[in-house]
mmCIF file with all atom_site columns, C-alpha atoms and ligand atoms in Angstrom:
data_model
loop_
_atom_site.group_PDB
_atom_site.id
_atom_site.type_symbol
_atom_site.label_atom_id
_atom_site.label_alt_id
_atom_site.label_comp_id
_atom_site.label_asym_id
_atom_site.label_entity_id
_atom_site.label_seq_id
_atom_site.pdbx_PDB_ins_code
_atom_site.Cartn_x
_atom_site.Cartn_y
_atom_site.Cartn_z
_atom_site.occupancy
_atom_site.B_iso_or_equiv
_atom_site.pdbx_formal_charge
_atom_site.auth_seq_id
_atom_site.auth_comp_id
_atom_site.auth_asym_id
_atom_site.auth_atom_id
_atom_site.pdbx_PDB_model_num
ATOM   1   C  CA  . MET A 1 1   ? -18.438 -0.406  -30.306 1.00 36.00 ? 1   MET A CA  1
ATOM   2   C  CA  . SER A 1 2   ? -16.676 -2.182  -33.168 1.00 38.00 ? 2   SER A CA  1
ATOM   3   C  CA  . SER A 1 3   ? -15.167 -5.643  -32.728 1.00 38.00 ? 3   SER A CA  1
ATOM   4   C  CA  . THR A 1 4   ? -11.719 -4.126  -33.207 1.00 37.00 ? 4   THR A CA  1
ATOM   5   C  CA  . ALA A 1 5   ? -12.297 -1.652  -30.416 1.00 38.00 ? 5   ALA A CA  1
ATOM   6   C  CA  . THR A 1 6   ? -13.604 -4.425  -28.165 1.00 38.00 ? 6   THR A CA  1
ATOM   7   C  CA  . ALA A 1 7   ? -10.535 -6.547  -28.797 1.00 41.00 ? 7   ALA A CA  1
ATOM   8   C  CA  . THR A 1 8   ? -8.136  -3.753  -27.925 1.00 43.00 ? 8   THR A CA  1
ATOM   9   C  CA  . ALA A 1 9   ? -10.008 -2.220  -24.971 1.00 48.00 ? 9   ALA A CA  1
ATOM   10  C  CA  . THR A 1 10  ? -8.568  -2.714  -21.507 1.00 49.00 ? 10  THR A CA  1
ATOM   11  C  CA  . PRO A 1 11  ? -10.750 -5.343  -19.793 1.00 49.00 ? 11  PRO A CA  1
ATOM   12  C  CA  . PRO A 1 12  ? -12.162 -4.778  -16.299 1.00 52.00 ? 12  PRO A CA  1
ATOM   13  C  CA  . LEU A 1 13  ? -9.831  -5.885  -13.532 1.00 55.00 ? 13  LEU A CA  1
ATOM   14  C  CA  . ASP A 1 14  ? -11.949 -8.905  -12.562 1.00 57.00 ? 14  ASP A CA  1
ATOM   15  C  CA  . GLN A 1 15  ? -11.750 -10.285 -16.114 1.00 51.00 ? 15  GLN A CA  1
ATOM   16  C  CA  . ARG A 1 16  ? -8.009  -10.033 -16.491 1.00 58.00 ? 16  ARG A CA  1
ATOM   17  C  CA  . ASP A 1 17  ? -5.730  -12.979 -16.407 1.00 80.00 ? 17  ASP A CA  1
ATOM   18  C  CA  . ARG A 1 18  ? -4.455  -13.065 -12.837 1.00 90.00 ? 18  ARG A CA  1
ATOM   19  C  CA  . PRO A 1 19  ? -1.552  -15.501 -12.572 1.00 92.00 ? 19  PRO A CA  1
ATOM   20  C  CA  . LEU A 1 20  ? -0.689  -14.194 -9.112  1.00 95.00 ? 20  LEU A CA  1
ATOM   21  C  CA  . ALA A 1 21  ? -4.224  -14.242 -7.659  1.00 94.00 ? 21  ALA A CA  1
ATOM   22  C  CA  . HIS A 1 22  ? -2.902  -16.440 -4.843  1.00 94.00 ? 22  HIS A CA  1
ATOM   23  C  CA  . LEU A 1 23  ? -0.985  -13.398 -3.575  1.00 96.00 ? 23  LEU A CA  1
ATOM   24  C  CA  . ALA A 1 24  ? -4.238  -11.489 -3.042  1.00 96.00 ? 24  ALA A CA  1
ATOM   25  C  CA  . THR A 1 25  ? -5.598  -14.396 -1.016  1.00 96.00 ? 25  THR A CA  1
ATOM   26  C  CA  . LEU A 1 26  ? -2.370  -14.478 0.978   1.00 97.00 ? 26  LEU A CA  1
ATOM   27  C  CA  . ALA A 1 27  ? -2.552  -10.702 1.505   1.00 98.00 ? 27  ALA A CA  1
ATOM   28  C  CA  . ASP A 1 28  ? -5.955  -10.875 3.168   1.00 98.00 ? 28  ASP A CA  1
ATOM   29  C  CA  . GLU A 1 29  ? -4.917  -13.843 5.279   1.00 98.00 ? 29  GLU A CA  1
ATOM   30  C  CA  . VAL A 1 30  ? -1.690  -12.182 6.459   1.00 98.00 ? 30  VAL A CA  1
ATOM   31  C  CA  . PHE A 1 31  ? -3.491  -8.935  7.201   1.00 98.00 ? 31  PHE A CA  1
ATOM   32  C  CA  . GLU A 1 32  ? -6.193  -10.613 9.301   1.00 98.00 ? 32  GLU A CA  1
ATOM   33  C  CA  . ARG A 1 33  ? -3.602  -12.616 11.178  1.00 97.00 ? 33  ARG A CA  1
ATOM   34  C  CA  . THR A 1 34  ? -1.297  -9.646  11.891  1.00 98.00 ? 34  THR A CA  1
ATOM   35  C  CA  . SER A 1 35  ? -3.459  -6.563  12.397  1.00 98.00 ? 35  SER A CA  1
ATOM   36  C  CA  . PRO A 1 36  ? -4.476  -6.077  16.037  1.00 97.00 ? 36  PRO A CA  1
ATOM   37  C  CA  . TYR A 1 37  ? -7.224  -3.574  15.259  1.00 98.00 ? 37  TYR A CA  1
ATOM   38  C  CA  . GLU A 1 38  ? -10.979 -3.879  15.404  1.00 97.00 ? 38  GLU A CA  1
ATOM   39  C  CA  . GLY A 1 39  ? -13.075 -2.427  12.589  1.00 97.00 ? 39  GLY A CA  1
ATOM   40  C  CA  . PHE A 1 40  ? -12.264 -1.869  8.937   1.00 98.00 ? 40  PHE A CA  1
ATOM   41  C  CA  . GLY A 1 41  ? -10.389 1.447   9.031   1.00 98.00 ? 41  GLY A CA  1
ATOM   42  C  CA  . PHE A 1 42  ? -6.883  0.001   8.693   1.00 98.00 ? 42  PHE A CA  1
ATOM   43  C  CA  . ARG A 1 43  ? -7.949  -2.550  6.083   1.00 98.00 ? 43  ARG A CA  1
ATOM   44  C  CA  . ASN A 1 44  ? -9.636  0.088   3.949   1.00 98.00 ? 44  ASN A CA  1
ATOM   45  C  CA  . HIS A 1 45  ? -6.587  2.367   4.219   1.00 98.00 ? 45  HIS A CA  1
ATOM   46  C  CA  . CYS A 1 46  ? -4.480  -0.394  2.668   1.00 98.00 ? 46  CYS A CA  1
ATOM   47  C  CA  . ARG A 1 47  ? -7.084  -1.141  0.016   1.00 98.00 ? 47  ARG A CA  1
ATOM   48  C  CA  . ARG A 1 48  ? -7.373  2.530   -0.938  1.00 98.00 ? 48  ARG A CA  1
ATOM   49  C  CA  . LEU A 1 49  ? -3.604  2.615   -1.309  1.00 98.00 ? 49  LEU A CA  1
ATOM   50  C  CA  . HIS A 1 50  ? -3.832  -0.357  -3.662  1.00 98.00 ? 50  HIS A CA  1
ATOM   51  C  CA  . ARG A 1 51  ? -6.543  1.300   -5.739  1.00 98.00 ? 51  ARG A CA  1
ATOM   52  C  CA  . PHE A 1 52  ? -4.648  4.578   -6.027  1.00 98.00 ? 52  PHE A CA  1
ATOM   53  C  CA  . THR A 1 53  ? -1.389  2.797   -6.830  1.00 98.00 ? 53  THR A CA  1
ATOM   54  C  CA  . THR A 1 54  ? -2.912  0.724   -9.610  1.00 98.00 ? 54  THR A CA  1
ATOM   55  C  CA  . MET A 1 55  ? -4.687  3.787   -11.025 1.00 98.00 ? 55  MET A CA  1
ATOM   56  C  CA  . LEU A 1 56  ? -1.366  5.635   -11.159 1.00 98.00 ? 56  LEU A CA  1
ATOM   57  C  CA  . MET A 1 57  ? 0.403   2.621   -12.672 1.00 98.00 ? 57  MET A CA  1
ATOM   58  C  CA  . GLN A 1 58  ? -2.277  2.215   -15.313 1.00 97.00 ? 58  GLN A CA  1
ATOM   59  C  CA  . ALA A 1 59  ? -2.032  5.908   -16.191 1.00 98.00 ? 59  ALA A CA  1
ATOM   60  C  CA  . LYS A 1 60  ? 1.706   5.466   -16.681 1.00 97.00 ? 60  LYS A CA  1
ATOM   61  C  CA  . GLY A 1 61  ? 1.375   2.206   -18.597 1.00 97.00 ? 61  GLY A CA  1
ATOM   62  C  CA  . LEU A 1 62  ? 3.319   0.210   -16.005 1.00 96.00 ? 62  LEU A CA  1
ATOM   63  C  CA  . SER A 1 63  ? 2.823   -3.554  -15.948 1.00 92.00 ? 63  SER A CA  1
ATOM   64  C  CA  . PHE A 1 64  ? 3.304   -4.271  -12.237 1.00 95.00 ? 64  PHE A CA  1
ATOM   65  C  CA  . ASP A 1 65  ? 1.076   -7.215  -11.320 1.00 96.00 ? 65  ASP A CA  1
ATOM   66  C  CA  . ILE A 1 66  ? -2.182  -6.110  -9.700  1.00 95.00 ? 66  ILE A CA  1
ATOM   67  C  CA  . ASP A 1 67  ? -2.206  -8.911  -7.109  1.00 96.00 ? 67  ASP A CA  1
ATOM   68  C  CA  . LEU A 1 68  ? 1.415   -8.380  -6.166  1.00 97.00 ? 68  LEU A CA  1
ATOM   69  C  CA  . ALA A 1 69  ? 0.563   -4.692  -5.743  1.00 98.00 ? 69  ALA A CA  1
ATOM   70  C  CA  . TYR A 1 70  ? -2.315  -5.725  -3.484  1.00 97.00 ? 70  TYR A CA  1
ATOM   71  C  CA  . LEU A 1 71  ? -0.001  -7.796  -1.303  1.00 98.00 ? 71  LEU A CA  1
ATOM   72  C  CA  . VAL A 1 72  ? 2.460   -4.900  -1.052  1.00 98.00 ? 72  VAL A CA  1
ATOM   73  C  CA  . ALA A 1 73  ? -0.339  -2.497  -0.126  1.00 98.00 ? 73  ALA A CA  1
ATOM   74  C  CA  . MET A 1 74  ? -1.852  -4.809  2.495   1.00 98.00 ? 74  MET A CA  1
ATOM   75  C  CA  . VAL A 1 75  ? 1.485   -5.355  4.280   1.00 98.00 ? 75  VAL A CA  1
ATOM   76  C  CA  . HIS A 1 76  ? 2.966   -1.867  3.842   1.00 98.00 ? 76  HIS A CA  1
ATOM   77  C  CA  . ASP A 1 77  ? 2.193   -0.808  7.433   1.00 97.00 ? 77  ASP A CA  1
ATOM   78  C  CA  . LEU A 1 78  ? 2.242   -4.188  9.148   1.00 98.00 ? 78  LEU A CA  1
ATOM   79  C  CA  . GLY A 1 79  ? 5.810   -3.575  10.309  1.00 96.00 ? 79  GLY A CA  1
ATOM   80  C  CA  . LEU A 1 80  ? 4.251   -1.168  12.798  1.00 94.00 ? 80  LEU A CA  1
ATOM   81  C  CA  . VAL A 1 81  ? 2.384   -3.970  14.528  1.00 96.00 ? 81  VAL A CA  1
ATOM   82  C  CA  . SER A 1 82  ? 4.267   -7.173  13.675  1.00 95.00 ? 82  SER A CA  1
ATOM   83  C  CA  . GLU A 1 83  ? 5.921   -8.763  16.673  1.00 90.00 ? 83  GLU A CA  1
ATOM   84  C  CA  . GLN A 1 84  ? 8.041   -11.293 14.823  1.00 93.00 ? 84  GLN A CA  1
ATOM   85  C  CA  . ASP A 1 85  ? 9.859   -9.214  12.200  1.00 96.00 ? 85  ASP A CA  1
ATOM   86  C  CA  . THR A 1 86  ? 13.023  -7.245  12.814  1.00 94.00 ? 86  THR A CA  1
ATOM   87  C  CA  . GLY A 1 87  ? 14.440  -4.036  11.372  1.00 92.00 ? 87  GLY A CA  1
ATOM   88  C  CA  . GLU A 1 88  ? 15.520  -0.566  12.434  1.00 89.00 ? 88  GLU A CA  1
ATOM   89  C  CA  . ASN A 1 89  ? 12.180  0.943   11.512  1.00 90.00 ? 89  ASN A CA  1
ATOM   90  C  CA  . TYR A 1 90  ? 8.697   -0.202  10.629  1.00 93.00 ? 90  TYR A CA  1
ATOM   91  C  CA  . LEU A 1 91  ? 9.388   0.015   6.891   1.00 94.00 ? 91  LEU A CA  1
ATOM   92  C  CA  . GLN A 1 92  ? 12.201  -2.491  7.203   1.00 95.00 ? 92  GLN A CA  1
ATOM   93  C  CA  . ARG A 1 93  ? 9.988   -4.696  9.352   1.00 96.00 ? 93  ARG A CA  1
ATOM   94  C  CA  . SER A 1 94  ? 7.233   -4.542  6.715   1.00 97.00 ? 94  SER A CA  1
ATOM   95  C  CA  . ARG A 1 95  ? 9.792   -5.610  4.141   1.00 98.00 ? 95  ARG A CA  1
ATOM   96  C  CA  . ALA A 1 96  ? 10.957  -8.464  6.392   1.00 98.00 ? 96  ALA A CA  1
ATOM   97  C  CA  . LEU A 1 97  ? 7.347   -9.550  6.860   1.00 98.00 ? 97  LEU A CA  1
ATOM   98  C  CA  . PHE A 1 98  ? 6.770   -9.551  3.104   1.00 98.00 ? 98  PHE A CA  1
ATOM   99  C  CA  . HIS A 1 99  ? 9.782   -11.745 2.441   1.00 97.00 ? 99  HIS A CA  1
ATOM   100 C  CA  . ARG A 1 100 ? 8.987   -14.092 5.342   1.00 98.00 ? 100 ARG A CA  1
ATOM   101 C  CA  . GLU A 1 101 ? 5.421   -14.583 4.115   1.00 98.00 ? 101 GLU A CA  1
ATOM   102 C  CA  . THR A 1 102 ? 6.358   -15.024 0.446   1.00 97.00 ? 102 THR A CA  1
ATOM   103 C  CA  . ALA A 1 103 ? 9.386   -17.278 0.922   1.00 96.00 ? 103 ALA A CA  1
ATOM   104 C  CA  . GLY A 1 104 ? 9.276   -19.911 -1.818  1.00 92.00 ? 104 GLY A CA  1
ATOM   105 C  CA  . LEU A 1 105 ? 6.296   -18.332 -3.582  1.00 93.00 ? 105 LEU A CA  1
ATOM   106 C  CA  . GLU A 1 106 ? 6.153   -17.344 -7.230  1.00 85.00 ? 106 GLU A CA  1
ATOM   107 C  CA  . LEU A 1 107 ? 6.148   -13.553 -7.678  1.00 93.00 ? 107 LEU A CA  1
ATOM   108 C  CA  . GLY A 1 108 ? 5.771   -13.578 -11.440 1.00 92.00 ? 108 GLY A CA  1
ATOM   109 C  CA  . GLY A 1 109 ? 9.445   -12.939 -12.043 1.00 94.00 ? 109 GLY A CA  1
ATOM   110 C  CA  . THR A 1 110 ? 9.317   -9.540  -10.344 1.00 94.00 ? 110 THR A CA  1
ATOM   111 C  CA  . ASP A 1 111 ? 12.685  -8.365  -9.077  1.00 93.00 ? 111 ASP A CA  1
ATOM   112 C  CA  . PRO A 1 112 ? 12.493  -8.535  -5.248  1.00 93.00 ? 112 PRO A CA  1
ATOM   113 C  CA  . SER A 1 113 ? 14.448  -5.290  -5.042  1.00 95.00 ? 113 SER A CA  1
ATOM   114 C  CA  . LEU A 1 114 ? 11.547  -3.568  -6.791  1.00 97.00 ? 114 LEU A CA  1
ATOM   115 C  CA  . VAL A 1 115 ? 9.187   -4.754  -4.051  1.00 98.00 ? 115 VAL A CA  1
ATOM   116 C  CA  . ASP A 1 116 ? 11.726  -3.569  -1.488  1.00 98.00 ? 116 ASP A CA  1
ATOM   117 C  CA  . GLN A 1 117 ? 11.649  -0.071  -2.974  1.00 98.00 ? 117 GLN A CA  1
ATOM   118 C  CA  . CYS A 1 118 ? 7.860   -0.014  -2.809  1.00 98.00 ? 118 CYS A CA  1
ATOM   119 C  CA  . LEU A 1 119 ? 7.926   -0.984  0.855   1.00 98.00 ? 119 LEU A CA  1
ATOM   120 C  CA  . LEU A 1 120 ? 10.838  1.171   1.999   1.00 97.00 ? 120 LEU A CA  1
ATOM   121 C  CA  . PHE A 1 121 ? 10.026  4.507   0.342   1.00 96.00 ? 121 PHE A CA  1
ATOM   122 C  CA  . ASN A 1 122 ? 6.238   4.747   0.153   1.00 96.00 ? 122 ASN A CA  1
ATOM   123 C  CA  . HIS A 1 123 ? 6.121   7.141   3.123   1.00 93.00 ? 123 HIS A CA  1
ATOM   124 C  CA  . ARG A 1 124 ? 8.480   9.753   1.672   1.00 92.00 ? 124 ARG A CA  1
ATOM   125 C  CA  . LEU A 1 125 ? 6.964   13.184  1.170   1.00 90.00 ? 125 LEU A CA  1
ATOM   126 C  CA  . LEU A 1 126 ? 9.734   14.308  -1.174  1.00 92.00 ? 126 LEU A CA  1
ATOM   127 C  CA  . PRO A 1 127 ? 10.856  12.570  -4.382  1.00 94.00 ? 127 PRO A CA  1
ATOM   128 C  CA  . VAL A 1 128 ? 13.513  9.888   -3.870  1.00 95.00 ? 128 VAL A CA  1
ATOM   129 C  CA  . PRO A 1 129 ? 16.456  9.977   -6.312  1.00 96.00 ? 129 PRO A CA  1
ATOM   130 C  CA  . ASN A 1 130 ? 16.560  7.010   -8.711  1.00 97.00 ? 130 ASN A CA  1
ATOM   131 C  CA  . LEU A 1 131 ? 13.371  5.485   -7.357  1.00 97.00 ? 131 LEU A CA  1
ATOM   132 C  CA  . SER A 1 132 ? 11.678  3.054   -9.750  1.00 98.00 ? 132 SER A CA  1
ATOM   133 C  CA  . PRO A 1 133 ? 8.463   4.265   -11.450 1.00 98.00 ? 133 PRO A CA  1
ATOM   134 C  CA  . GLU A 1 134 ? 6.523   1.515   -9.665  1.00 98.00 ? 134 GLU A CA  1
ATOM   135 C  CA  . ALA A 1 135 ? 7.736   2.546   -6.203  1.00 98.00 ? 135 ALA A CA  1
ATOM   136 C  CA  . GLU A 1 136 ? 7.058   6.166   -7.112  1.00 98.00 ? 136 GLU A CA  1
ATOM   137 C  CA  . CYS A 1 137 ? 3.424   5.189   -7.757  1.00 98.00 ? 137 CYS A CA  1
ATOM   138 C  CA  . PHE A 1 138 ? 3.190   3.758   -4.227  1.00 98.00 ? 138 PHE A CA  1
ATOM   139 C  CA  . ARG A 1 139 ? 4.736   6.953   -2.822  1.00 98.00 ? 139 ARG A CA  1
ATOM   140 C  CA  . ARG A 1 140 ? 2.308   9.125   -4.747  1.00 98.00 ? 140 ARG A CA  1
ATOM   141 C  CA  . ALA A 1 141 ? -0.624  6.911   -3.739  1.00 98.00 ? 141 ALA A CA  1
ATOM   142 C  CA  . VAL A 1 142 ? 0.209   7.451   -0.060  1.00 97.00 ? 142 VAL A CA  1
ATOM   143 C  CA  . ILE A 1 143 ? 0.106   11.202  -0.656  1.00 97.00 ? 143 ILE A CA  1
ATOM   144 C  CA  . ILE A 1 144 ? -3.280  10.940  -2.417  1.00 98.00 ? 144 ILE A CA  1
ATOM   145 C  CA  . GLU A 1 145 ? -4.529  8.945   0.562   1.00 98.00 ? 145 GLU A CA  1
ATOM   146 C  CA  . HIS A 1 146 ? -3.294  11.324  3.231   1.00 95.00 ? 146 HIS A CA  1
ATOM   147 C  CA  . SER A 1 147 ? -4.297  14.455  1.361   1.00 96.00 ? 147 SER A CA  1
ATOM   148 C  CA  . ARG A 1 148 ? -7.727  12.806  1.058   1.00 97.00 ? 148 ARG A CA  1
ATOM   149 C  CA  . GLY A 1 149 ? -7.615  13.312  -2.679  1.00 98.00 ? 149 GLY A CA  1
ATOM   150 C  CA  . LEU A 1 150 ? -6.539  16.958  -2.734  1.00 98.00 ? 150 LEU A CA  1
ATOM   151 C  CA  . LYS A 1 151 ? -3.290  15.869  -4.391  1.00 98.00 ? 151 LYS A CA  1
ATOM   152 C  CA  . ARG A 1 152 ? -4.015  13.460  -7.250  1.00 98.00 ? 152 ARG A CA  1
ATOM   153 C  CA  . TRP A 1 153 ? -0.954  13.450  -9.537  1.00 98.00 ? 153 TRP A CA  1
ATOM   154 C  CA  . GLY A 1 154 ? -3.081  13.914  -12.643 1.00 98.00 ? 154 GLY A CA  1
ATOM   155 C  CA  . LEU A 1 155 ? -5.799  11.395  -11.768 1.00 98.00 ? 155 LEU A CA  1
ATOM   156 C  CA  . GLU A 1 156 ? -9.297  12.712  -12.265 1.00 98.00 ? 156 GLU A CA  1
ATOM   157 C  CA  . ARG A 1 157 ? -11.248 13.861  -9.234  1.00 98.00 ? 157 ARG A CA  1
ATOM   158 C  CA  . GLY A 1 158 ? -14.231 11.528  -9.813  1.00 98.00 ? 158 GLY A CA  1
ATOM   159 C  CA  . PRO A 1 159 ? -12.443 8.150   -9.734  1.00 98.00 ? 159 PRO A CA  1
ATOM   160 C  CA  . VAL A 1 160 ? -10.369 9.203   -6.724  1.00 98.00 ? 160 VAL A CA  1
ATOM   161 C  CA  . LYS A 1 161 ? -13.485 10.335  -4.874  1.00 98.00 ? 161 LYS A CA  1
ATOM   162 C  CA  . GLN A 1 162 ? -15.105 7.016   -5.758  1.00 98.00 ? 162 GLN A CA  1
ATOM   163 C  CA  . VAL A 1 163 ? -12.301 5.110   -4.029  1.00 98.00 ? 163 VAL A CA  1
ATOM   164 C  CA  . PHE A 1 164 ? -12.888 7.043   -0.824  1.00 98.00 ? 164 PHE A CA  1
ATOM   165 C  CA  . GLU A 1 165 ? -16.605 6.283   -1.111  1.00 98.00 ? 165 GLU A CA  1
ATOM   166 C  CA  . ASP A 1 166 ? -16.111 2.597   -1.889  1.00 98.00 ? 166 ASP A CA  1
ATOM   167 C  CA  . LEU A 1 167 ? -13.699 2.133   1.007   1.00 98.00 ? 167 LEU A CA  1
ATOM   168 C  CA  . PRO A 1 168 ? -14.793 4.404   3.874   1.00 98.00 ? 168 PRO A CA  1
ATOM   169 C  CA  . ARG A 1 169 ? -12.397 5.643   6.517   1.00 98.00 ? 169 ARG A CA  1
ATOM   170 C  CA  . GLY A 1 170 ? -14.095 3.941   9.473   1.00 98.00 ? 170 GLY A CA  1
ATOM   171 C  CA  . ASN A 1 171 ? -11.958 3.984   12.606  1.00 98.00 ? 171 ASN A CA  1
ATOM   172 C  CA  . PHE A 1 172 ? -8.711  4.775   10.803  1.00 97.00 ? 172 PHE A CA  1
ATOM   173 C  CA  . ASP A 1 173 ? -8.074  7.952   12.833  1.00 96.00 ? 173 ASP A CA  1
ATOM   174 C  CA  . ARG A 1 174 ? -7.986  5.856   15.990  1.00 97.00 ? 174 ARG A CA  1
ATOM   175 C  CA  . VAL A 1 175 ? -5.559  3.455   14.293  1.00 97.00 ? 175 VAL A CA  1
ATOM   176 C  CA  . LEU A 1 176 ? -3.344  6.391   13.288  1.00 95.00 ? 176 LEU A CA  1
ATOM   177 C  CA  . LEU A 1 177 ? -3.231  7.560   16.884  1.00 94.00 ? 177 LEU A CA  1
ATOM   178 C  CA  . ASP A 1 178 ? -2.015  4.121   17.906  1.00 95.00 ? 178 ASP A CA  1
ATOM   179 C  CA  . PHE A 1 179 ? 0.552   4.183   15.066  1.00 92.00 ? 179 PHE A CA  1
ATOM   180 C  CA  . THR A 1 180 ? 1.815   7.505   16.455  1.00 88.00 ? 180 THR A CA  1
ATOM   181 C  CA  . TRP A 1 181 ? 2.349   6.144   19.943  1.00 89.00 ? 181 TRP A CA  1
ATOM   182 C  CA  . ARG A 1 182 ? 4.028   3.001   18.649  1.00 91.00 ? 182 ARG A CA  1
ATOM   183 C  CA  . THR A 1 183 ? 6.367   5.071   16.473  1.00 86.00 ? 183 THR A CA  1
ATOM   184 C  CA  . LEU A 1 184 ? 7.244   7.542   19.227  1.00 84.00 ? 184 LEU A CA  1
ATOM   185 C  CA  . ARG A 1 185 ? 8.107   4.683   21.552  1.00 85.00 ? 185 ARG A CA  1
ATOM   186 C  CA  . ARG A 1 186 ? 10.139  2.559   19.141  1.00 82.00 ? 186 ARG A CA  1
ATOM   187 C  CA  . GLU A 1 187 ? 11.573  4.784   16.411  1.00 78.00 ? 187 GLU A CA  1
ATOM   188 C  CA  . PRO A 1 188 ? 11.045  8.544   16.832  1.00 69.00 ? 188 PRO A CA  1
ATOM   189 C  CA  . THR A 1 189 ? 13.505  9.365   14.018  1.00 71.00 ? 189 THR A CA  1
ATOM   190 C  CA  . THR A 1 190 ? 11.056  7.851   11.533  1.00 69.00 ? 190 THR A CA  1
ATOM   191 C  CA  . LEU A 1 191 ? 8.852   10.871  12.154  1.00 65.00 ? 191 LEU A CA  1
ATOM   192 C  CA  . VAL A 1 192 ? 11.659  13.151  10.986  1.00 62.00 ? 192 VAL A CA  1
ATOM   193 C  CA  . ASN A 1 193 ? 12.199  11.296  7.735   1.00 61.00 ? 193 ASN A CA  1
ATOM   194 C  CA  . GLY A 1 194 ? 8.642   11.173  6.473   1.00 59.00 ? 194 GLY A CA  1
ATOM   195 C  CA  . ILE A 1 195 ? 5.057   10.405  7.290   1.00 57.00 ? 195 ILE A CA  1
ATOM   196 C  CA  . PHE A 1 196 ? 4.799   7.123   9.075   1.00 57.00 ? 196 PHE A CA  1
ATOM   197 C  CA  . PHE A 1 197 ? 1.659   5.442   7.854   1.00 53.00 ? 197 PHE A CA  1
HETATM 198 FE FE1 . FE2 B 2 .   ? -0.137  3.403   5.328   1.00 73.51 ? 1   FE2 B FE1 1
#
């Protein structure tokens, strides 16, 4: 490879400048503190969502920070299990949790309303009018995840399959069953409006 090509190639993720790396650390800490589940199924679900989201964003040339995306992915379902955040549905509670945990923190100048879109609409099966491209990547990533890679939005089969292999499903089906019961008890209308995990 020529020196010119080296200089212009996209570096691996772990070599990039990561000004918001503290958000990834926070994400893992918040997740461990909030999730009530044994095993790694729920954690890997969130991490797969992050991988798919960043793959979609990279394909579209979007510049959303990778560590901020990780924090959004790790908290996107925590509204289902958080006992200290309020909101009409779990999506709103996930959003409340995000803002409670990041109060006073630097988000790299990202518009908070953009994060809100990512957290409030990621479960929608149908396109949402006027949704930002970044939030649309989260929505599409959820569909890749729940179709187990059958729907890929233009991503190649191999890299998507690799994500599922890197981050195995574990006990996630048991977690989903618990999500279902929690949702039926607290907010059955959420089931009408979209998938709930
Ligand atoms: Fe989810």
